[in-house]
Coordinates of C-alpha atoms in Angstrom, one line a residue:
M27 CA 12.7 68.0 39.4
R28 CA 13.2 66.1 42.6
A29 CA 10.9 68.5 44.5
S30 CA 8.2 68.3 41.8
L31 CA 8.3 64.5 41.8
L32 CA 8.0 64.5 45.6
T33 CA 5.1 66.9 45.5
L34 CA 3.3 64.7 42.9
A35 CA 3.9 61.6 44.9
L36 CA 2.6 63.2 48.1
A37 CA -0.4 64.7 46.4
S38 CA -1.4 61.2 45.0
L39 CA -1.0 59.5 48.3
L40 CA -2.8 62.2 50.3
A41 CA -5.8 61.7 48.1
L42 CA -6.0 58.0 49.1
P43 CA -7.3 58.3 52.6
A44 CA -10.6 59.8 51.5
A45 CA -11.1 57.1 48.8
A46 CA -10.2 54.4 51.3
Q47 CA -13.2 55.2 53.4
T48 CA -15.6 54.1 50.7
P49 CA -15.6 50.4 50.3
P50 CA -14.3 49.5 46.9
P51 CA -16.3 47.4 44.4
A52 CA -16.0 43.8 45.3
E53 CA -14.9 41.3 42.7
P54 CA -17.0 38.1 42.4
E55 CA -15.4 34.9 43.2
E56 CA -14.4 34.7 40.4
A57 CA -15.0 32.4 37.8
T58 CA -12.6 32.9 35.0
P59 CA -12.6 31.0 31.9
V60 CA -9.6 28.7 31.7
D61 CA -6.5 30.0 30.0
R62 CA -6.3 32.5 32.7
A63 CA -3.1 33.1 34.4
S64 CA -8.2 33.4 40.6
Q65 CA -4.3 34.7 40.0
D66 CA -6.0 30.8 43.2
D67 CA -6.5 33.2 42.4
P68 CA -5.4 30.4 39.7
V69 CA -5.9 32.3 36.2
R70 CA -7.3 31.8 32.7
D71 CA -6.6 33.0 29.2
A72 CA -8.1 36.2 30.4
P73 CA -8.5 37.9 33.7
E74 CA -11.7 37.5 35.5
P75 CA -14.6 39.8 34.7
G76 CA -17.1 41.6 36.7
A77 CA -20.2 39.9 37.7
P78 CA -23.0 40.4 35.3
E79 CA -26.6 40.1 36.4
Q80 CA -27.8 36.6 36.4
D81 CA -31.2 35.1 36.5
A82 CA -31.6 33.1 39.7
P83 CA -33.1 29.7 39.6
E84 CA -36.8 29.5 40.1
Q85 CA -37.1 29.9 43.8
E86 CA -37.6 32.7 46.1
A87 CA -35.1 35.4 45.4
P88 CA -34.1 36.7 48.8
E89 CA -33.3 40.3 49.2
Q90 CA -29.7 41.0 50.1
D91 CA -28.1 44.0 51.5
P92 CA -24.4 43.7 50.6
P93 CA -21.9 46.5 51.0
E94 CA -21.7 48.9 48.1
Q95 CA -19.0 47.0 46.2
E96 CA -18.6 46.5 42.5
T97 CA -18.5 42.8 41.9
S98 CA -15.7 41.6 39.8
P99 CA -14.4 38.2 38.9
Q100 CA -12.3 35.8 40.7
D101 CA -9.0 35.2 42.7
G102 CA -7.7 32.6 41.4
P103 CA -6.7 30.9 38.5
A104 CA -6.7 33.0 35.4
Q105 CA -7.3 31.9 31.8
D106 CA -4.6 31.6 29.3
G107 CA -3.5 34.8 30.8
P108 CA -1.6 36.0 33.8
A109 CA -3.3 36.5 36.9
R110 CA -1.5 35.7 40.1
G111 CA -3.3 33.4 42.4
T112 CA -6.7 31.7 42.2
D113 CA -10.0 33.1 41.2
T114 CA -11.0 36.1 43.1
D115 CA -14.3 35.6 44.8
V116 CA -16.4 38.6 45.7
P117 CA -19.8 38.8 47.2
A118 CA -22.4 40.2 44.8
G119 CA -25.5 39.2 42.9
T120 CA -28.4 37.0 43.9
G121 CA -28.7 33.8 45.8
G122 CA -29.2 33.5 49.6
T123 CA -29.6 36.5 51.8
A124 CA -26.6 38.8 52.0
T125 CA -26.3 40.8 55.2
G126 CA -23.9 43.6 55.7
D127 CA -22.4 44.0 59.2
P128 CA -21.5 47.6 59.6
T129 CA -20.1 48.3 63.0
D130 CA -19.0 51.4 64.7
G131 CA -15.3 51.3 65.1
D132 CA -11.9 52.7 64.0
D133 CA -12.1 51.3 60.5
G134 CA -10.8 54.5 59.1
E135 CA -8.0 54.8 61.5
T136 CA -5.4 53.2 59.2
A137 CA -6.5 55.1 56.2
N138 CA -6.2 58.4 58.0
S139 CA -2.8 57.6 59.6
A140 CA 0.1 59.8 58.7
V141 CA 1.7 59.4 55.2
P142 CA 5.2 58.0 55.6
L143 CA 7.1 61.0 54.3
D144 CA 10.5 59.6 54.9
E145 CA 9.6 56.5 52.8
I146 CA 8.2 58.7 50.1
T147 CA 11.4 60.7 50.0
R148 CA 13.5 57.5 49.8
F149 CA 11.3 56.3 46.9
V150 CA 11.9 59.5 45.0
L151 CA 15.6 59.2 45.5
V152 CA 15.7 55.6 44.3
F153 CA 13.4 56.5 41.3
N154 CA 15.8 59.3 40.2
A155 CA 18.9 57.1 40.8
V156 CA 17.5 54.4 38.6
R157 CA 16.3 56.7 35.9
A158 CA 19.7 58.5 35.8
G159 CA 22.1 55.6 36.3
H160 CA 20.6 52.4 34.8
V161 CA 22.7 51.0 32.0
D162 CA 19.7 51.3 29.7
E163 CA 17.5 54.3 29.5
V164 CA 14.1 53.7 31.2
G165 CA 11.1 56.0 30.7
D166 CA 9.3 57.5 33.6
R167 CA 6.1 55.7 32.8
E168 CA 7.8 52.3 32.7
L169 CA 9.5 53.0 36.0
M170 CA 6.2 54.0 37.7
Q171 CA 4.4 51.0 36.3
A172 CA 7.1 48.7 37.7
A173 CA 6.9 50.5 41.1
I174 CA 3.2 50.1 41.2
R175 CA 3.4 46.4 40.3
G176 CA 6.0 45.9 42.9
L177 CA 3.8 47.6 45.5
L178 CA 1.2 44.9 45.1
L179 CA 3.5 42.0 44.2
D180 CA 4.7 41.2 47.8
L181 CA 1.3 41.6 49.5
D182 CA -0.1 38.2 48.6
P183 CA -0.4 36.0 45.5
H184 CA -3.7 37.4 44.4
S185 CA -3.4 41.1 44.6
A186 CA -2.3 42.7 41.3
Y187 CA -2.2 45.8 39.2
L188 CA -4.2 45.3 36.0
Q189 CA -3.5 47.5 33.0
R190 CA -6.5 48.5 30.9
S191 CA -6.1 45.5 28.6
D192 CA -5.8 43.2 31.6
A193 CA -8.8 44.8 33.3
E194 CA -10.9 44.4 30.1
A195 CA -9.8 40.7 29.7
F196 CA -10.7 40.2 33.4
E197 CA -14.2 41.4 32.6
E198 CA -14.5 38.6 30.0
G199 CA -14.1 35.8 32.5
T200 CA -17.7 35.4 33.5
T201 CA -19.2 35.8 30.0
G202 CA -18.1 32.3 29.1
A203 CA -16.4 33.2 25.8
Y204 CA -12.8 34.3 25.0
E205 CA -10.0 33.5 22.7
G206 CA -7.3 31.3 24.0
I207 CA -6.4 27.7 24.9
G208 CA -8.8 27.1 27.8
V209 CA -6.6 26.7 30.8
E210 CA -6.6 28.1 34.4
V211 CA -3.2 29.2 35.4
M212 CA -1.5 30.9 38.3
Q213 CA 1.4 33.2 37.6
L214 CA 4.5 32.4 39.7
P215 CA 7.0 35.0 40.8
D216 CA 9.5 34.2 38.1
G217 CA 6.9 34.6 35.4
S218 CA 6.2 30.9 34.8
M219 CA 2.6 29.7 35.1
R220 CA 1.3 26.8 37.2
V221 CA -1.7 25.1 35.6
I222 CA -4.6 25.0 38.0
S223 CA -6.7 23.0 35.6
P224 CA -7.4 22.7 31.8
M225 CA -11.0 23.4 30.9
D226 CA -13.2 20.4 30.0
G227 CA -12.9 19.7 26.3
S228 CA -10.5 22.7 25.7
P229 CA -7.6 22.8 23.3
A230 CA -5.3 22.7 26.4
Q231 CA -6.9 19.5 27.6
R232 CA -6.8 17.8 24.2
A233 CA -3.1 18.7 23.9
G234 CA -2.3 16.9 27.1
I235 CA -1.8 19.8 29.5
R236 CA -2.6 18.7 33.1
S237 CA -3.3 20.2 36.5
G238 CA 0.0 20.9 38.3
D239 CA 2.0 21.4 35.1
V240 CA 4.3 24.4 35.1
I241 CA 4.5 26.4 31.8
T242 CA 8.0 27.9 31.6
A243 CA 8.1 29.2 28.0
V244 CA 5.7 30.1 25.2
D245 CA 6.8 29.9 21.6
G246 CA 10.4 29.3 22.7
Q247 CA 10.5 32.5 24.8
A248 CA 11.1 32.0 28.5
L249 CA 8.4 33.5 30.6
T250 CA 9.1 36.5 32.8
P251 CA 6.8 38.8 34.8
A252 CA 6.8 41.2 31.8
S253 CA 5.4 38.4 29.6
H254 CA 2.1 38.8 31.3
E255 CA 1.5 42.4 30.4
G256 CA -1.6 42.9 28.2
R257 CA -3.7 39.8 27.7
G258 CA -0.9 37.4 28.4
P259 CA 1.2 35.0 26.3
L260 CA -1.5 32.3 25.8
R261 CA -4.2 34.5 24.3
G262 CA -4.5 35.0 20.5
P263 CA -6.6 34.8 17.4
P264 CA -8.6 31.6 16.9
G265 CA -6.8 29.2 14.5
T266 CA -3.3 30.2 15.5
E267 CA -1.0 27.8 17.3
V268 CA 1.1 28.4 20.4
G269 CA 4.0 26.3 21.6
V270 CA 4.3 25.7 25.3
T271 CA 7.2 24.3 27.3
V272 CA 5.9 22.3 30.3
L273 CA 7.6 20.9 33.4
R274 CA 5.7 18.0 34.8
E275 CA 6.4 16.1 38.0
G276 CA 7.8 12.7 37.2
E277 CA 9.1 13.7 33.7
A278 CA 12.9 14.0 33.4
E279 CA 12.8 16.4 30.5
P280 CA 10.5 19.4 29.7
L281 CA 7.6 18.6 27.4
E282 CA 7.1 20.6 24.2
L283 CA 3.4 20.8 23.3
R284 CA 1.6 22.6 20.5
V285 CA -1.9 24.0 21.2
A286 CA -4.3 25.5 18.7
R287 CA -6.2 28.6 20.0
E288 CA -10.0 28.7 19.7
V289 CA -12.9 30.8 20.9
I290 CA -13.4 29.1 24.2
R291 CA -17.1 28.8 25.1
T292 CA -17.4 27.4 28.5
A293 CA -20.4 25.3 29.3
S294 CA -19.8 25.3 33.1
V295 CA -22.5 22.7 34.0
R296 CA -23.1 19.2 32.6
G297 CA -25.4 16.6 34.1
S298 CA -26.5 13.0 33.5
I299 CA -28.1 10.0 35.1
R300 CA -25.1 8.1 36.3
E301 CA -27.2 5.0 37.2
P302 CA -30.9 4.5 37.9
G303 CA -32.0 7.0 40.5
F304 CA -28.6 8.8 40.9
G305 CA -27.6 11.9 39.1
L306 CA -24.1 13.3 38.4
V307 CA -23.6 17.1 37.9
R308 CA -20.2 18.4 36.9
I309 CA -19.5 22.1 37.5
A310 CA -16.3 23.2 35.8
S311 CA -16.3 26.8 37.0
F312 CA -18.7 29.4 38.4
Q313 CA -19.8 31.8 35.7
A314 CA -22.7 34.3 35.5
D315 CA -25.2 31.7 34.3
T316 CA -23.8 28.7 36.3
A317 CA -26.4 28.8 39.0
T318 CA -29.3 29.0 36.5
D319 CA -27.8 26.2 34.5
F320 CA -27.4 24.1 37.7
A321 CA -31.0 24.6 38.7
A322 CA -32.2 23.6 35.2
T323 CA -30.0 20.6 35.1
V324 CA -31.1 19.2 38.5
D325 CA -34.8 19.8 37.6
R326 CA -34.2 17.9 34.3
L327 CA -32.4 15.0 36.0
N328 CA -35.2 14.7 38.6
G329 CA -37.7 14.5 35.7
E330 CA -35.6 11.9 33.8
A331 CA -35.3 9.8 37.0
G332 CA -39.1 9.3 37.0
G333 CA -41.3 8.6 40.0
N334 CA -40.2 10.8 43.0
G335 CA -37.1 12.0 41.2
L336 CA -33.5 11.3 42.1
R337 CA -32.5 9.3 45.1
G338 CA -29.2 11.1 45.3
L339 CA -27.0 13.6 43.6
L340 CA -23.2 13.6 43.1
L341 CA -21.7 17.1 42.6
D342 CA -18.3 17.0 40.9
L343 CA -16.2 20.0 41.7
R344 CA -12.8 18.5 40.9
S345 CA -10.3 21.0 39.4
N346 CA -12.9 23.7 39.6
P347 CA -10.8 26.9 40.2
G348 CA -13.7 29.0 41.4
G349 CA -15.4 32.0 39.7
L350 CA -18.3 34.1 40.7
L351 CA -19.0 33.8 44.4
T352 CA -22.6 34.6 43.9
S353 CA -23.1 31.6 41.6
A354 CA -21.7 29.3 44.3
V355 CA -23.9 31.0 46.9
Q356 CA -27.0 30.5 44.7
I357 CA -26.2 26.8 44.2
A358 CA -25.8 26.3 47.9
D359 CA -29.1 28.0 48.4
D360 CA -30.7 25.6 45.9
L361 CA -29.6 22.6 48.1
L362 CA -30.4 24.1 51.5
E363 CA -33.6 24.9 53.3
S364 CA -32.0 27.2 55.9
G365 CA -28.7 28.1 57.5
G366 CA -25.6 30.2 56.7
I367 CA -23.7 29.8 53.4
V368 CA -20.6 32.0 53.7
S369 CA -19.3 35.1 55.4
T370 CA -16.5 37.5 54.7
R371 CA -14.4 39.4 57.2
G372 CA -11.8 42.1 56.6
R373 CA -10.2 45.0 58.2
I374 CA -12.9 47.4 57.1
Q375 CA -15.9 46.0 59.0
V376 CA -18.5 47.8 56.9
G377 CA -17.5 45.5 54.1
D378 CA -18.2 42.3 56.1
T379 CA -20.9 40.3 54.5
S380 CA -22.8 37.1 55.2
F381 CA -25.1 35.0 52.9
N382 CA -27.9 32.8 54.3
A383 CA -30.0 30.2 52.6
T384 CA -33.7 30.7 51.9
P385 CA -36.4 27.9 51.8
G386 CA -36.4 25.7 48.7
D387 CA -34.2 22.6 48.4
R388 CA -34.3 21.3 44.9
M389 CA -33.2 17.8 46.1
Q390 CA -35.9 17.8 48.8
G391 CA -33.4 16.5 51.4
R392 CA -32.2 13.6 49.5
P393 CA -28.5 12.7 49.8
V394 CA -25.8 14.8 48.2
V395 CA -22.1 13.9 47.8
V396 CA -19.5 16.5 46.7
L397 CA -16.4 15.3 45.0
V398 CA -13.3 17.6 45.3
D399 CA -9.6 17.5 44.8
A400 CA -6.5 19.7 45.0
G401 CA -7.7 21.8 42.0
S402 CA -10.9 22.7 43.8
A403 CA -10.4 26.3 44.8
S404 CA -12.2 29.5 46.0
A405 CA -15.9 29.3 45.2
S406 CA -15.7 25.5 45.0
E407 CA -14.5 25.5 48.6
V408 CA -17.2 27.9 49.6
L409 CA -19.9 25.6 48.2
A410 CA -18.4 22.5 49.7
G411 CA -17.9 24.1 53.1
A412 CA -21.5 25.5 53.2
L413 CA -23.0 22.1 52.4
R414 CA -20.8 20.2 54.9
D415 CA -21.2 22.7 57.8
N416 CA -25.0 22.5 57.3
E417 CA -24.7 18.7 57.3
R418 CA -26.3 18.7 53.9
A419 CA -23.6 16.8 52.0
C420 CA -20.7 14.4 52.4
I421 CA -17.4 15.7 51.0
V422 CA -15.4 13.0 49.2
G423 CA -12.0 13.2 47.5
S424 CA -8.7 15.0 48.4
R425 CA -7.8 18.1 50.4
T426 CA -8.8 21.3 48.4
F427 CA -6.5 24.1 47.3
G428 CA -7.1 26.4 50.3
K429 CA -7.8 29.8 48.5
G430 CA -10.0 31.5 51.1
S431 CA -9.6 35.2 50.3
V432 CA -11.7 37.9 48.7
Q433 CA -10.4 40.2 46.0
T434 CA -11.9 43.7 45.4
L435 CA -11.5 45.4 42.1
L436 CA -10.6 49.1 42.3
P437 CA -11.1 50.8 38.9
L438 CA -8.8 53.7 38.1
D439 CA -9.6 56.8 36.0
N440 CA -7.2 55.7 33.2
G441 CA -9.0 52.4 32.7
D442 CA -6.5 50.4 34.7
A443 CA -7.5 48.7 37.9
V444 CA -6.1 47.3 41.2
K445 CA -7.2 43.9 42.3
L446 CA -6.7 43.9 46.1
T447 CA -7.2 41.2 48.7
T448 CA -9.7 42.7 51.2
A449 CA -11.2 39.9 53.2
R450 CA -11.2 36.2 54.1
Y451 CA -14.0 33.7 53.6
Y452 CA -15.5 31.8 56.5
T453 CA -17.7 28.7 56.3
P454 CA -21.0 28.7 58.3
G455 CA -19.2 27.0 61.2
G456 CA -16.8 30.0 61.4
T457 CA -13.8 28.1 59.8
S458 CA -11.5 29.9 57.5
I459 CA -10.6 28.1 54.2
Q460 CA -7.4 30.2 53.7
A461 CA -4.2 28.2 53.4
R462 CA -6.0 25.2 55.0
G463 CA -8.5 24.0 52.4
I464 CA -11.2 21.5 53.1
E465 CA -10.4 18.0 54.3
P466 CA -12.9 15.6 52.9
D467 CA -15.1 13.4 55.1
L468 CA -14.0 10.5 53.0
V469 CA -10.5 10.7 51.5
I470 CA -9.9 9.0 48.2
D471 CA -6.3 7.8 47.4
G472 CA -5.4 9.0 44.0
K473 CA -2.7 6.4 43.8
G474 CA -0.1 9.1 43.2
A475 CA 2.1 11.4 45.2
P476 CA 0.5 14.6 46.5
A477 CA 0.8 17.4 44.0
S478 CA 4.1 19.1 45.0
G479 CA 3.3 22.7 46.0
Y480 CA -0.2 22.4 44.7
A481 CA -1.8 24.4 47.5
E482 CA -2.4 27.9 48.6
S483 CA -0.2 27.3 51.6
A484 CA 2.8 26.6 49.2
L485 CA 2.5 29.9 47.4
P486 CA 5.2 32.5 48.3
G487 CA 3.7 35.3 50.3
H488 CA 0.3 33.7 50.9
L489 CA -2.0 35.0 53.6
A490 CA -1.6 33.2 56.8
A491 CA -4.3 30.8 58.0
D492 CA -6.4 31.4 61.0
G493 CA -4.8 28.8 63.2
E494 CA -2.7 25.9 62.0
E495 CA -2.3 25.6 58.2
G496 CA -3.4 22.6 56.3
G497 CA -1.2 19.5 56.1
R498 CA 0.2 17.9 53.0
P499 CA -1.3 19.2 49.7
G500 CA -4.1 17.2 48.2
Q501 CA -4.0 15.2 45.0
V502 CA -5.5 15.9 41.6
L503 CA -8.0 13.2 41.1
D504 CA -8.4 12.5 37.4
G505 CA -10.4 9.9 35.6
D506 CA -13.5 7.9 36.5
E507 CA -12.3 5.9 39.6
P508 CA -12.9 8.9 42.0
V509 CA -16.4 9.2 40.6
K510 CA -17.0 5.5 41.3
A511 CA -15.8 5.8 44.8
A512 CA -18.1 8.9 45.3
M513 CA -21.0 7.0 43.9
D514 CA -20.4 4.2 46.3
A515 CA -20.7 6.7 49.2
L516 CA -23.9 8.2 47.7
R517 CA -25.5 4.8 47.4
R518 CA -24.6 4.1 51.1
L519 CA -26.2 7.4 52.1
A520 CA -29.4 6.7 50.0
S521 CA -29.7 3.3 51.7
G522 CA -29.6 4.9 55.2
G523 CA -25.9 4.2 55.8
T524 CA -23.0 6.6 56.3
C525 CA -20.7 8.2 53.9
A526 CA -17.6 6.5 55.3
L527 CA -16.6 3.0 54.2
P528 CA -17.9 0.3 56.5
V529 CA -15.3 -1.1 58.9
T530 CA -14.7 -4.8 58.4
P531 CA -13.3 -6.6 61.5
A532 CA -9.8 -8.1 60.9
A533 CA -9.7 -11.8 60.2
G534 CA -9.7 -13.9 63.4
T535 CA -10.9 -11.0 65.6
A536 CA -14.0 -11.8 67.7
P537 CA -16.6 -9.2 68.3
P538 CA -16.4 -7.4 71.7
A539 CA -18.4 -9.0 74.5
D540 CA -21.5 -7.3 75.8
G541 CA -20.6 -4.4 78.0
A542 CA -17.0 -4.1 76.6
Q543 CA -15.7 -0.6 76.4

């Protein structure tokens, strides 16, 4: 039996090098409906789905030549369901010009390196010892599933093994409809879930669940890693209730909340005239139709503003966990005339991709301010970074989450899938978002302590940053005060001023004399 198991293990591993030479399907940055458990990736009630085709806004649809990767949803936060890390962002779809960067090199060297036979032998010995000696009888399939999960568990917070039901739920993320409570969550190593953000208008939000909360039990049952098998503990038929035990910073005792499940239909874009001449567009997540809805919303607001259209636009990305990368790329393209948008770099260079803007700025160069906070992750950071590096927008708010990695979905023949981190995102200026986030041009004080551990850099096993990691985690900026501060910055820009607050000389201080240095 030992010999046959060893033979089987070797046969399986020896088949991997050939498969590894073909770039796997890439998963879109993933916008998962809330209630997910980008995974960052933060996670929603369901895992993030593959990226369906989407109609691009009415502008020139540039050709793109991305690597042959299947796009799948995001690294990051998951919905009402377990998914470790924030939404997974993968390049795919339309918007901007995508350029592959195949390079000759030794990309296949690692894949073709020798299989570690000694380690395989040791694994088989441990497998047999556990099966024969554990106090409870454990089936072979259960042991193998645990071993596979463990293989991915320690790589990084966003790589994961998805069983068929998880993979199917993951595919629901970009459709904008699923059954759950509407919350983006990230599975922690002990099985509990950190809330990335509740969806706007969702049952979770109405019940009082907040960004940064940690859900430790569901219906009185403490959460463990096994609780997240299948669709996860928060998913369920509409009309049923689920009880959640929540730890919240500043609260001495756990909170017990009851939440009614619903069919969560996510309208990811909302827009209004905030004040005469100035529009506000809120993007809650990046789904398949988000870019199209954004374009339609901006065009509508320009019409409602009358005359020459809006004088300025405020883009609210607070607590947006990410989603489909292609949606974020298309929105950046809608606000840029030219320039880079985002690039990805990994060990396999043939999978490296860059997206570039095409002519057609829907705001015609008028000022744009982007409002972010600690819950802005993945695709949100890609969009904010693209607009800032191209000097197209002023970033206002608090340091973002710092989820700057790409996840690729590898479908398996039994319907399961492996979600594997394969690359890092880089802004047009060549800056990596990973474990650093984006520091705003104008920081807003949320009048509260920074969210403890509410950052990619605080996740156990996170990918290291390129260079020094970000400083203190940002804050979750709730309410209308941050919007008012961002609107003040937008008005200054529209009047020819700067995004930063004007500096007022201290009382009693005379202005410097001519020629003073």
